[in-house]
mmCIF file of C-alpha atoms in Angstrom:
data_model
loop_
_atom_site.group_PDB
_atom_site.id
_atom_site.type_symbol
_atom_site.label_atom_id
_atom_site.label_comp_id
_atom_site.label_asym_id
_atom_site.label_seq_id
_atom_site.Cartn_x
_atom_site.Cartn_y
_atom_site.Cartn_z
ATOM 1 C CA UNK A 1 -12.180 -19.921 -2.735
ATOM 2 C CA UNK A 2 -11.990 -16.717 -0.893
ATOM 3 C CA UNK A 3 -10.590 -18.003 2.615
ATOM 4 C CA UNK A 4 -12.192 -18.286 5.811
ATOM 5 C CA UNK A 5 -13.753 -15.073 6.707
ATOM 6 C CA UNK A 6 -11.380 -13.060 9.029
ATOM 7 C CA UNK A 7 -12.094 -12.089 13.026
ATOM 8 C CA UNK A 8 -14.487 -8.700 13.169
ATOM 9 C CA UNK A 9 -12.617 -5.777 14.127
ATOM 10 C CA UNK A 10 -14.193 -4.494 17.431
ATOM 11 C CA UNK A 11 -15.365 -1.098 18.791
ATOM 12 C CA UNK A 12 -12.843 -1.370 21.785
ATOM 13 C CA UNK A 13 -10.079 -2.450 18.920
ATOM 14 C CA UNK A 14 -10.948 1.262 16.764
ATOM 15 C CA UNK A 15 -11.132 3.258 20.369
ATOM 16 C CA UNK A 16 -7.358 1.802 21.246
ATOM 17 C CA UNK A 17 -6.328 3.312 17.745
ATOM 18 C CA UNK A 18 -7.798 6.301 17.880
ATOM 19 C CA UNK A 19 -6.171 6.527 21.331
ATOM 20 C CA UNK A 20 -2.954 5.894 20.266
ATOM 21 C CA UNK A 21 -2.947 7.917 17.561
ATOM 22 C CA UNK A 22 -4.106 11.276 19.642
ATOM 23 C CA UNK A 23 -1.035 9.900 22.154
ATOM 24 C CA UNK A 24 1.646 9.647 18.986
ATOM 25 C CA UNK A 25 0.173 13.430 18.051
ATOM 26 C CA UNK A 26 1.294 14.777 21.730
ATOM 27 C CA UNK A 27 4.722 12.968 21.483
ATOM 28 C CA UNK A 28 5.117 14.977 18.050
ATOM 29 C CA UNK A 29 4.061 17.679 19.809
ATOM 30 C CA UNK A 30 0.722 18.266 17.968
ATOM 31 C CA UNK A 31 -2.237 19.548 19.141
ATOM 32 C CA UNK A 32 -4.115 16.902 16.913
ATOM 33 C CA UNK A 33 -5.204 15.358 14.232
ATOM 34 C CA UNK A 34 -7.452 16.264 11.932
ATOM 35 C CA UNK A 35 -8.587 12.885 9.738
ATOM 36 C CA UNK A 36 -10.721 13.139 6.909
ATOM 37 C CA UNK A 37 -12.109 10.265 4.748
ATOM 38 C CA UNK A 38 -9.673 7.876 3.253
ATOM 39 C CA UNK A 39 -7.680 5.211 4.404
ATOM 40 C CA UNK A 40 -6.818 7.060 7.563
ATOM 41 C CA UNK A 41 -10.821 7.381 8.826
ATOM 42 C CA UNK A 42 -11.177 3.730 7.894
ATOM 43 C CA UNK A 43 -8.653 2.507 9.820
ATOM 44 C CA UNK A 44 -9.279 4.716 12.579
ATOM 45 C CA UNK A 45 -12.934 4.463 13.313
ATOM 46 C CA UNK A 46 -14.719 1.694 10.316
ATOM 47 C CA UNK A 47 -16.214 4.790 9.417
ATOM 48 C CA UNK A 48 -16.069 4.932 5.237
ATOM 49 C CA UNK A 49 -17.822 8.048 4.476
ATOM 50 C CA UNK A 50 -19.798 8.605 0.737
ATOM 51 C CA UNK A 51 -16.551 8.396 -1.991
ATOM 52 C CA UNK A 52 -17.993 11.291 -3.937
ATOM 53 C CA UNK A 53 -18.716 13.661 -0.358
ATOM 54 C CA UNK A 54 -18.028 17.182 -1.139
ATOM 55 C CA UNK A 55 -19.477 18.000 2.382
ATOM 56 C CA UNK A 56 -16.662 18.348 6.043
ATOM 57 C CA UNK A 57 -16.107 15.168 7.411
ATOM 58 C CA UNK A 58 -13.977 15.254 9.993
ATOM 59 C CA UNK A 59 -12.073 13.348 12.771
ATOM 60 C CA UNK A 60 -10.725 15.466 15.275
ATOM 61 C CA UNK A 61 -9.129 13.930 17.712
ATOM 62 C CA UNK A 62 -6.820 15.876 20.419
ATOM 63 C CA UNK A 63 -4.780 14.362 23.704
ATOM 64 C CA UNK A 64 -7.022 14.380 26.251
ATOM 65 C CA UNK A 65 -10.412 14.795 24.925
ATOM 66 C CA UNK A 66 -12.608 11.661 23.159
ATOM 67 C CA UNK A 67 -12.300 11.494 19.807
ATOM 68 C CA UNK A 68 -15.107 13.762 17.630
ATOM 69 C CA UNK A 69 -16.407 13.280 14.070
ATOM 70 C CA UNK A 70 -17.512 16.752 12.181
ATOM 71 C CA UNK A 71 -20.230 14.761 10.653
ATOM 72 C CA UNK A 72 -22.860 16.243 7.847
ATOM 73 C CA UNK A 73 -26.335 15.974 9.478
ATOM 74 C CA UNK A 74 -27.730 13.827 5.962
ATOM 75 C CA UNK A 75 -24.653 11.460 6.856
ATOM 76 C CA UNK A 76 -24.558 11.087 10.140
ATOM 77 C CA UNK A 77 -27.101 7.643 10.781
ATOM 78 C CA UNK A 78 -24.524 5.669 8.782
ATOM 79 C CA UNK A 79 -21.281 7.278 10.768
ATOM 80 C CA UNK A 80 -23.479 6.592 13.917
ATOM 81 C CA UNK A 81 -23.473 2.548 12.654
ATOM 82 C CA UNK A 82 -19.787 2.422 12.400
ATOM 83 C CA UNK A 83 -17.897 0.172 14.484
ATOM 84 C CA UNK A 84 -15.746 2.450 16.221
ATOM 85 C CA UNK A 85 -18.444 4.885 16.892
ATOM 86 C CA UNK A 86 -19.406 3.994 20.390
ATOM 87 C CA UNK A 87 -16.281 5.529 20.690
ATOM 88 C CA UNK A 88 -17.625 9.130 19.123
ATOM 89 C CA UNK A 89 -18.851 12.179 19.524
ATOM 90 C CA UNK A 90 -21.046 12.897 16.409
ATOM 91 C CA UNK A 91 -21.009 16.982 15.761
ATOM 92 C CA UNK A 92 -23.723 17.039 13.460
ATOM 93 C CA UNK A 93 -24.005 19.846 11.142
ATOM 94 C CA UNK A 94 -26.911 21.092 8.303
ATOM 95 C CA UNK A 95 -27.029 22.362 5.369
ATOM 96 C CA UNK A 96 -26.839 26.295 4.749
ATOM 97 C CA UNK A 97 -24.769 26.270 8.432
ATOM 98 C CA UNK A 98 -21.273 26.562 9.044
ATOM 99 C CA UNK A 99 -19.441 23.503 8.861
ATOM 100 C CA UNK A 100 -16.579 24.997 9.522
ATOM 101 C CA UNK A 101 -17.164 27.258 12.744
ATOM 102 C CA UNK A 102 -18.394 24.333 13.991
ATOM 103 C CA UNK A 103 -15.291 22.227 13.941
ATOM 104 C CA UNK A 104 -13.050 26.121 15.304
ATOM 105 C CA UNK A 105 -14.849 25.460 18.296
ATOM 106 C CA UNK A 106 -13.172 21.594 18.766
ATOM 107 C CA UNK A 107 -9.395 23.168 18.262
ATOM 108 C CA UNK A 108 -6.942 24.427 19.640
ATOM 109 C CA UNK A 109 -6.952 27.974 17.813
ATOM 110 C CA UNK A 110 -3.178 28.845 18.312
ATOM 111 C CA UNK A 111 -2.137 24.306 17.830
ATOM 112 C CA UNK A 112 -0.988 22.927 15.011
ATOM 113 C CA UNK A 113 -2.243 19.983 13.437
ATOM 114 C CA UNK A 114 -1.253 17.303 11.664
ATOM 115 C CA UNK A 115 -3.682 16.511 8.760
ATOM 116 C CA UNK A 116 -4.641 13.594 6.562
ATOM 117 C CA UNK A 117 -2.873 13.588 2.606
ATOM 118 C CA UNK A 118 -5.512 13.456 1.196
ATOM 119 C CA UNK A 119 -7.936 15.953 2.803
ATOM 120 C CA UNK A 120 -9.391 18.136 0.593
ATOM 121 C CA UNK A 121 -7.736 21.987 -0.045
ATOM 122 C CA UNK A 122 -11.218 23.859 0.247
ATOM 123 C CA UNK A 123 -12.340 22.217 3.437
ATOM 124 C CA UNK A 124 -7.790 23.198 4.671
ATOM 125 C CA UNK A 125 -8.373 26.245 3.666
ATOM 126 C CA UNK A 126 -11.560 27.430 5.331
ATOM 127 C CA UNK A 127 -10.803 26.271 8.140
ATOM 128 C CA UNK A 128 -7.559 28.141 8.887
ATOM 129 C CA UNK A 129 -9.525 31.353 7.334
ATOM 130 C CA UNK A 130 -11.725 30.315 10.341
ATOM 131 C CA UNK A 131 -8.740 30.267 12.960
ATOM 132 C CA UNK A 132 -5.507 31.873 11.121
ATOM 133 C CA UNK A 133 -3.307 31.476 14.034
ATOM 134 C CA UNK A 134 -3.614 27.221 12.874
ATOM 135 C CA UNK A 135 -0.535 25.362 11.263
ATOM 136 C CA UNK A 136 -0.889 22.295 9.506
ATOM 137 C CA UNK A 137 1.585 19.129 8.331
ATOM 138 C CA UNK A 138 0.820 16.444 6.078
ATOM 139 C CA UNK A 139 -0.053 13.065 8.580
ATOM 140 C CA UNK A 140 2.438 11.093 6.519
ATOM 141 C CA UNK A 141 5.255 13.899 7.844
ATOM 142 C CA UNK A 142 4.462 14.212 10.494
ATOM 143 C CA UNK A 143 3.316 10.179 11.886
ATOM 144 C CA UNK A 144 4.473 8.821 9.219
ATOM 145 C CA UNK A 145 4.275 5.335 11.038
ATOM 146 C CA UNK A 146 0.629 5.896 12.464
ATOM 147 C CA UNK A 147 0.110 2.483 10.994
ATOM 148 C CA UNK A 148 3.082 0.474 9.949
ATOM 149 C CA UNK A 149 2.845 -1.557 13.320
ATOM 150 C CA UNK A 150 0.683 -4.077 12.124
ATOM 151 C CA UNK A 151 -1.435 -5.801 15.439
ATOM 152 C CA UNK A 152 -2.127 -9.829 15.048
ATOM 153 C CA UNK A 153 -4.767 -9.375 13.676
ATOM 154 C CA UNK A 154 -4.129 -6.992 10.838
ATOM 155 C CA UNK A 155 -1.083 -8.880 10.106
ATOM 156 C CA UNK A 156 -3.709 -12.274 9.481
ATOM 157 C CA UNK A 157 -5.477 -10.507 6.538
ATOM 158 C CA UNK A 158 -1.923 -9.349 5.100
ATOM 159 C CA UNK A 159 -1.184 -12.898 4.826
ATOM 160 C CA UNK A 160 -4.427 -13.767 3.322
ATOM 161 C CA UNK A 161 -4.239 -10.727 0.774
ATOM 162 C CA UNK A 162 -0.489 -12.177 -0.142
ATOM 163 C CA UNK A 163 -1.854 -16.203 -0.137
ATOM 164 C CA UNK A 164 -4.882 -15.220 -2.233
ATOM 165 C CA UNK A 165 -2.386 -12.794 -4.667
ATOM 166 C CA UNK A 166 -0.630 -16.391 -4.357
ATOM 167 C CA UNK A 167 -3.054 -18.028 -5.989
ATOM 168 C CA UNK A 168 -4.183 -15.941 -9.205
ATOM 169 C CA UNK A 169 -0.231 -16.136 -9.750
ATOM 170 C CA UNK A 170 -0.528 -19.620 -10.155
ATOM 171 C CA UNK A 171 -3.335 -20.141 -12.411
ATOM 172 C CA UNK A 172 -2.511 -17.200 -14.839
ATOM 173 C CA UNK A 173 0.647 -18.450 -15.173
ATOM 174 C CA UNK A 174 -1.220 -21.895 -16.424
ATOM 175 C CA UNK A 175 -3.040 -19.315 -19.266
ATOM 176 C CA UNK A 176 -1.649 -18.894 -22.789
ATOM 177 C CA UNK A 177 -0.196 -15.722 -23.079
ATOM 178 C CA UNK A 178 1.384 -15.914 -26.867
ATOM 179 C CA UNK A 179 -0.676 -14.137 -28.988
ATOM 180 C CA UNK A 180 -3.076 -12.301 -26.612
ATOM 181 C CA UNK A 181 -2.868 -8.851 -25.731
ATOM 182 C CA UNK A 182 -1.562 -7.574 -22.685
ATOM 183 C CA UNK A 183 -4.685 -5.831 -22.238
ATOM 184 C CA UNK A 184 -6.495 -9.477 -21.947
ATOM 185 C CA UNK A 185 -3.936 -11.263 -19.479
ATOM 186 C CA UNK A 186 -4.182 -8.331 -17.098
ATOM 187 C CA UNK A 187 -8.125 -9.001 -16.949
ATOM 188 C CA UNK A 188 -7.083 -12.556 -16.652
ATOM 189 C CA UNK A 189 -5.265 -11.710 -13.754
ATOM 190 C CA UNK A 190 -7.676 -8.906 -12.257
ATOM 191 C CA UNK A 191 -10.898 -11.931 -12.564
ATOM 192 C CA UNK A 192 -8.267 -14.190 -10.613
ATOM 193 C CA UNK A 193 -7.877 -11.931 -8.102
ATOM 194 C CA UNK A 194 -12.103 -11.262 -7.479
ATOM 195 C CA UNK A 195 -12.203 -14.852 -7.431
ATOM 196 C CA UNK A 196 -9.900 -15.092 -4.822
ATOM 197 C CA UNK A 197 -11.488 -12.962 -2.831
ATOM 198 C CA UNK A 198 -10.512 -9.564 -3.401
ATOM 199 C CA UNK A 199 -12.955 -6.560 -3.607
ATOM 200 C CA UNK A 200 -10.745 -4.648 -5.339
ATOM 201 C CA UNK A 201 -8.217 -4.915 -7.518
ATOM 202 C CA UNK A 202 -5.402 -1.600 -7.637
ATOM 203 C CA UNK A 203 -3.292 -2.307 -10.710
ATOM 204 C CA UNK A 204 -2.788 -5.638 -12.729
ATOM 205 C CA UNK A 205 0.405 -5.116 -14.667
ATOM 206 C CA UNK A 206 1.392 -6.686 -17.594
ATOM 207 C CA UNK A 207 4.195 -5.930 -19.305
ATOM 208 C CA UNK A 208 5.958 -8.389 -22.284
ATOM 209 C CA UNK A 209 9.295 -7.659 -24.019
ATOM 210 C CA UNK A 210 10.557 -4.104 -24.635
ATOM 211 C CA UNK A 211 7.521 -2.452 -22.049
ATOM 212 C CA UNK A 212 8.788 -4.433 -19.333
ATOM 213 C CA UNK A 213 11.348 -2.314 -18.952
ATOM 214 C CA UNK A 214 9.009 0.781 -18.240
ATOM 215 C CA UNK A 215 8.074 -0.363 -13.684
ATOM 216 C CA UNK A 216 4.628 1.589 -14.160
ATOM 217 C CA UNK A 217 3.197 0.342 -17.896
ATOM 218 C CA UNK A 218 -0.467 0.396 -18.138
ATOM 219 C CA UNK A 219 -1.421 -3.001 -20.142
ATOM 220 C CA UNK A 220 -2.446 -2.285 -23.647
ATOM 221 C CA UNK A 221 -3.018 -3.505 -27.200
ATOM 222 C CA UNK A 222 0.578 -4.856 -27.857
ATOM 223 C CA UNK A 223 0.204 -8.741 -28.385
ATOM 224 C CA UNK A 224 2.483 -10.746 -26.376
ATOM 225 C CA UNK A 225 5.055 -12.800 -28.553
ATOM 226 C CA UNK A 226 6.776 -16.200 -28.000
ATOM 227 C CA UNK A 227 10.173 -15.028 -26.609
ATOM 228 C CA UNK A 228 9.440 -12.502 -24.565
ATOM 229 C CA UNK A 229 9.903 -11.613 -20.543
ATOM 230 C CA UNK A 230 6.566 -10.146 -18.771
ATOM 231 C CA UNK A 231 6.625 -8.450 -16.270
ATOM 232 C CA UNK A 232 3.060 -9.070 -13.990
ATOM 233 C CA UNK A 233 2.737 -6.892 -11.011
ATOM 234 C CA UNK A 234 -0.732 -7.219 -9.195
ATOM 235 C CA UNK A 235 -2.354 -6.565 -6.325
ATOM 236 C CA UNK A 236 -5.900 -4.929 -4.169
ATOM 237 C CA UNK A 237 -7.660 -5.254 -1.432
ATOM 238 C CA UNK A 238 -9.217 -8.819 0.558
ATOM 239 C CA UNK A 239 -11.304 -8.065 3.902
ATOM 240 C CA UNK A 240 -9.709 -4.054 3.752
ATOM 241 C CA UNK A 241 -6.153 -5.091 3.588
ATOM 242 C CA UNK A 242 -3.793 -4.899 0.566
ATOM 243 C CA UNK A 243 -1.458 -7.419 -1.706
ATOM 244 C CA UNK A 244 1.078 -6.631 -4.553
ATOM 245 C CA UNK A 245 3.737 -9.032 -5.946
ATOM 246 C CA UNK A 246 5.344 -9.573 -9.356
ATOM 247 C CA UNK A 247 7.063 -12.322 -10.920
ATOM 248 C CA UNK A 248 8.349 -12.403 -14.091
ATOM 249 C CA UNK A 249 8.339 -14.567 -16.582
ATOM 250 C CA UNK A 250 8.921 -15.475 -20.171
ATOM 251 C CA UNK A 251 7.090 -16.910 -23.143
ATOM 252 C CA UNK A 252 9.199 -19.892 -24.448
ATOM 253 C CA UNK A 253 13.116 -20.648 -23.482
ATOM 254 C CA UNK A 254 14.463 -17.440 -21.947
ATOM 255 C CA UNK A 255 18.069 -16.968 -23.581
ATOM 256 C CA UNK A 256 20.835 -16.755 -21.784
ATOM 257 C CA UNK A 257 21.993 -13.128 -20.745
ATOM 258 C CA UNK A 258 17.247 -12.906 -20.244
ATOM 259 C CA UNK A 259 18.195 -15.980 -17.586
ATOM 260 C CA UNK A 260 20.851 -14.315 -15.937
ATOM 261 C CA UNK A 261 19.422 -11.127 -15.296
ATOM 262 C CA UNK A 262 16.617 -12.702 -13.781
ATOM 263 C CA UNK A 263 19.020 -14.681 -11.773
ATOM 264 C CA UNK A 264 20.204 -11.521 -10.657
ATOM 265 C CA UNK A 265 17.334 -9.789 -9.833
ATOM 266 C CA UNK A 266 16.084 -12.691 -7.640
ATOM 267 C CA UNK A 267 19.176 -12.821 -6.095
ATOM 268 C CA UNK A 268 19.183 -9.292 -4.658
ATOM 269 C CA UNK A 269 15.368 -9.958 -4.057
ATOM 270 C CA UNK A 270 16.732 -12.818 -1.529
ATOM 271 C CA UNK A 271 19.428 -10.336 0.058
ATOM 272 C CA UNK A 272 16.989 -7.726 0.622
ATOM 273 C CA UNK A 273 14.798 -10.194 2.340
ATOM 274 C CA UNK A 274 18.297 -11.297 4.682
ATOM 275 C CA UNK A 275 18.643 -7.377 5.209
ATOM 276 C CA UNK A 276 15.566 -7.237 7.596
ATOM 277 C CA UNK A 277 15.243 -7.552 10.819
ATOM 278 C CA UNK A 278 14.510 -5.757 14.108
ATOM 279 C CA UNK A 279 16.742 -2.596 14.853
ATOM 280 C CA UNK A 280 18.044 -2.645 11.029
ATOM 281 C CA UNK A 281 17.274 1.068 9.308
ATOM 282 C CA UNK A 282 14.385 1.057 6.511
ATOM 283 C CA UNK A 283 17.386 2.327 3.761
ATOM 284 C CA UNK A 284 19.476 -0.996 4.349
ATOM 285 C CA UNK A 285 17.059 -3.285 2.588
ATOM 286 C CA UNK A 286 17.951 -1.179 0.032
ATOM 287 C CA UNK A 287 20.605 -1.131 0.548
ATOM 288 C CA UNK A 288 21.267 -4.659 0.738
ATOM 289 C CA UNK A 289 18.889 -5.845 -2.457
ATOM 290 C CA UNK A 290 20.885 -2.721 -4.699
ATOM 291 C CA UNK A 291 24.414 -3.563 -4.358
ATOM 292 C CA UNK A 292 23.426 -6.899 -5.429
ATOM 293 C CA UNK A 293 22.912 -5.468 -8.541
ATOM 294 C CA UNK A 294 25.395 -2.517 -8.806
ATOM 295 C CA UNK A 295 28.160 -5.262 -8.775
ATOM 296 C CA UNK A 296 26.833 -6.948 -11.447
ATOM 297 C CA UNK A 297 26.823 -3.506 -13.826
ATOM 298 C CA UNK A 298 23.327 -3.202 -14.276
ATOM 299 C CA UNK A 299 23.141 -0.274 -11.139
ATOM 300 C CA UNK A 300 22.073 2.335 -13.546
ATOM 301 C CA UNK A 301 18.980 -0.564 -14.702
ATOM 302 C CA UNK A 302 17.582 -0.464 -11.200
ATOM 303 C CA UNK A 303 15.304 2.810 -11.127
ATOM 304 C CA UNK A 304 12.895 2.752 -8.078
ATOM 305 C CA UNK A 305 12.878 2.006 -4.274
ATOM 306 C CA UNK A 306 13.014 -1.423 -3.073
ATOM 307 C CA UNK A 307 10.145 -1.354 -1.634
ATOM 308 C CA UNK A 308 6.702 0.620 -0.084
ATOM 309 C CA UNK A 309 4.492 -0.393 3.402
ATOM 310 C CA UNK A 310 1.252 -1.847 2.968
ATOM 311 C CA UNK A 311 -1.924 -2.036 5.215
ATOM 312 C CA UNK A 312 -5.320 -0.948 4.588
ATOM 313 C CA UNK A 313 -3.574 0.579 1.016
ATOM 314 C CA UNK A 314 -1.451 -0.727 -1.240
ATOM 315 C CA UNK A 315 1.277 2.066 -1.001
ATOM 316 C CA UNK A 316 1.857 3.239 2.240
ATOM 317 C CA UNK A 317 4.712 4.493 4.942
ATOM 318 C CA UNK A 318 7.113 3.401 5.621
ATOM 319 C CA UNK A 319 9.719 2.987 2.135
ATOM 320 C CA UNK A 320 12.854 0.841 1.648
ATOM 321 C CA UNK A 321 14.867 3.359 0.098
ATOM 322 C CA UNK A 322 18.330 5.358 0.840
ATOM 323 C CA UNK A 323 18.140 7.933 3.224
ATOM 324 C CA UNK A 324 14.764 6.561 4.917
ATOM 325 C CA UNK A 325 16.728 5.637 8.508
ATOM 326 C CA UNK A 326 13.012 4.873 10.499
ATOM 327 C CA UNK A 327 14.395 1.813 12.494
ATOM 328 C CA UNK A 328 12.283 -1.529 11.244
ATOM 329 C CA UNK A 329 9.920 -3.102 14.466
ATOM 330 C CA UNK A 330 8.295 -6.113 14.337
ATOM 331 C CA UNK A 331 4.737 -6.127 12.266
ATOM 332 C CA UNK A 332 5.960 -3.901 9.951
ATOM 333 C CA UNK A 333 4.790 -5.054 6.440
ATOM 334 C CA UNK A 334 5.842 -3.987 2.617
ATOM 335 C CA UNK A 335 7.549 -4.588 -0.429
ATOM 336 C CA UNK A 336 10.531 -6.142 -1.392
ATOM 337 C CA UNK A 337 10.995 -5.413 -4.994
ATOM 338 C CA UNK A 338 14.285 -5.339 -7.149
ATOM 339 C CA UNK A 339 14.445 -4.593 -10.439
ATOM 340 C CA UNK A 340 16.218 -4.605 -13.682
ATOM 341 C CA UNK A 341 15.360 -2.511 -16.914
ATOM 342 C CA UNK A 342 16.651 -2.459 -19.955
ATOM 343 C CA UNK A 343 15.586 0.449 -22.046
ATOM 344 C CA UNK A 344 13.876 -0.861 -25.574
ATOM 345 C CA UNK A 345 14.695 -4.671 -24.484
ATOM 346 C CA UNK A 346 12.948 -6.145 -21.504
ATOM 347 C CA UNK A 347 12.216 -5.887 -17.499
ATOM 348 C CA UNK A 348 12.481 -8.103 -14.390
ATOM 349 C CA UNK A 349 11.281 -7.516 -11.604
ATOM 350 C CA UNK A 350 10.275 -9.500 -8.562
ATOM 351 C CA UNK A 351 8.502 -8.796 -5.914
ATOM 352 C CA UNK A 352 7.169 -10.212 -2.132
ATOM 353 C CA UNK A 353 5.693 -8.212 0.770
ATOM 354 C CA UNK A 354 7.386 -9.063 4.085
ATOM 355 C CA UNK A 355 6.569 -9.221 7.196
ATOM 356 C CA UNK A 356 8.925 -8.198 10.274
ATOM 357 C CA UNK A 357 8.980 -10.554 12.716
ATOM 358 C CA UNK A 358 10.975 -10.512 16.425
ATOM 359 C CA UNK A 359 14.518 -12.106 14.836
ATOM 360 C CA UNK A 360 14.075 -11.345 11.287
ATOM 361 C CA UNK A 361 11.793 -11.325 8.522
ATOM 362 C CA UNK A 362 8.841 -13.730 7.015
ATOM 363 C CA UNK A 363 8.014 -13.546 3.664
ATOM 364 C CA UNK A 364 4.160 -13.545 2.917
ATOM 365 C CA UNK A 365 4.622 -14.775 -0.496
ATOM 366 C CA UNK A 366 5.916 -17.484 -1.384
ATOM 367 C CA UNK A 367 5.149 -18.436 -5.958
ATOM 368 C CA UNK A 368 8.251 -19.733 -7.281
ATOM 369 C CA UNK A 369 10.824 -17.094 -7.663
ATOM 370 C CA UNK A 370 13.175 -19.055 -10.357
ATOM 371 C CA UNK A 371 12.404 -17.764 -14.069
ATOM 372 C CA UNK A 372 9.152 -19.050 -14.848
ATOM 373 C CA UNK A 373 7.896 -19.925 -18.510
ATOM 374 C CA UNK A 374 4.395 -19.953 -20.209
ATOM 375 C CA UNK A 375 2.517 -20.916 -23.304
#
């Protein structure tokens, strides 16, 4: 089961994204944006350069100018076939030429530019040597909400990715856990995500017993035992958009304490979800979930933020964390994932992806949140 293929994005979609990005750059007082290969470039243009290229590839967006893509000549044909290419002017360069001089001619020599977080220092420093009066700021700092508000087509893809992850959970809860290494169950999860349409698996956390107290535990050789709590956290990309969900299961019958902690985290997750509404601050979601856990005496064991944005990457702004006053806007998508982690004993995390609606929030994951027992 992979589901129906989504409606493809069009050249007009990408042109509108690039125009919006240039306008937001101007509103932020920037001379433009310099977008390196990575998720920003894919989202803005539909072009995915070779992952291992060391040659300068850079999308230049500036207010009042058409988008321009500096690209190596040997990769220009592929760039020209990208869906967003009709809105781009390609500026190709050949080996032996200076790509930084070519790029400099497109820029304000005294300008301040937003730059993709993943831009190579090699390229940015060379460009700065060519234009010593320019300055730069990370794109996440300058325009943290650039990709945060999703349109209807993006929401449809995120919902489909969430449904695929839910289907994977419904299957994994039927397999045997007891006596098997965590790594085997993690491999099962990865296979299920691919079976249900994921092209990329980013993580499959299987954290059993005391390993569950480590939120980012890497599945290893520990054999899962009867009596273990097991934190499952998994996700990746389906049709270019992310999934990320967590459920905590128990091998056999849980103790009263284990059930009590799980119920507490479930209550906190519900409180975080109910705090989602337009105009609320991101930190309000964190505060709502955290208050439930703190009031029960477990506050010191909730050791991470309540959530992160998701889109063309599985982690991106906005972040549900104390101090983040960014207001929620319809179309934002992010995780709500409180947890309690008792060192040396066990951990519990429950996570859904949530999107902001006109009057509240909508979950994109809907598997059981009660404590599930497995064999």
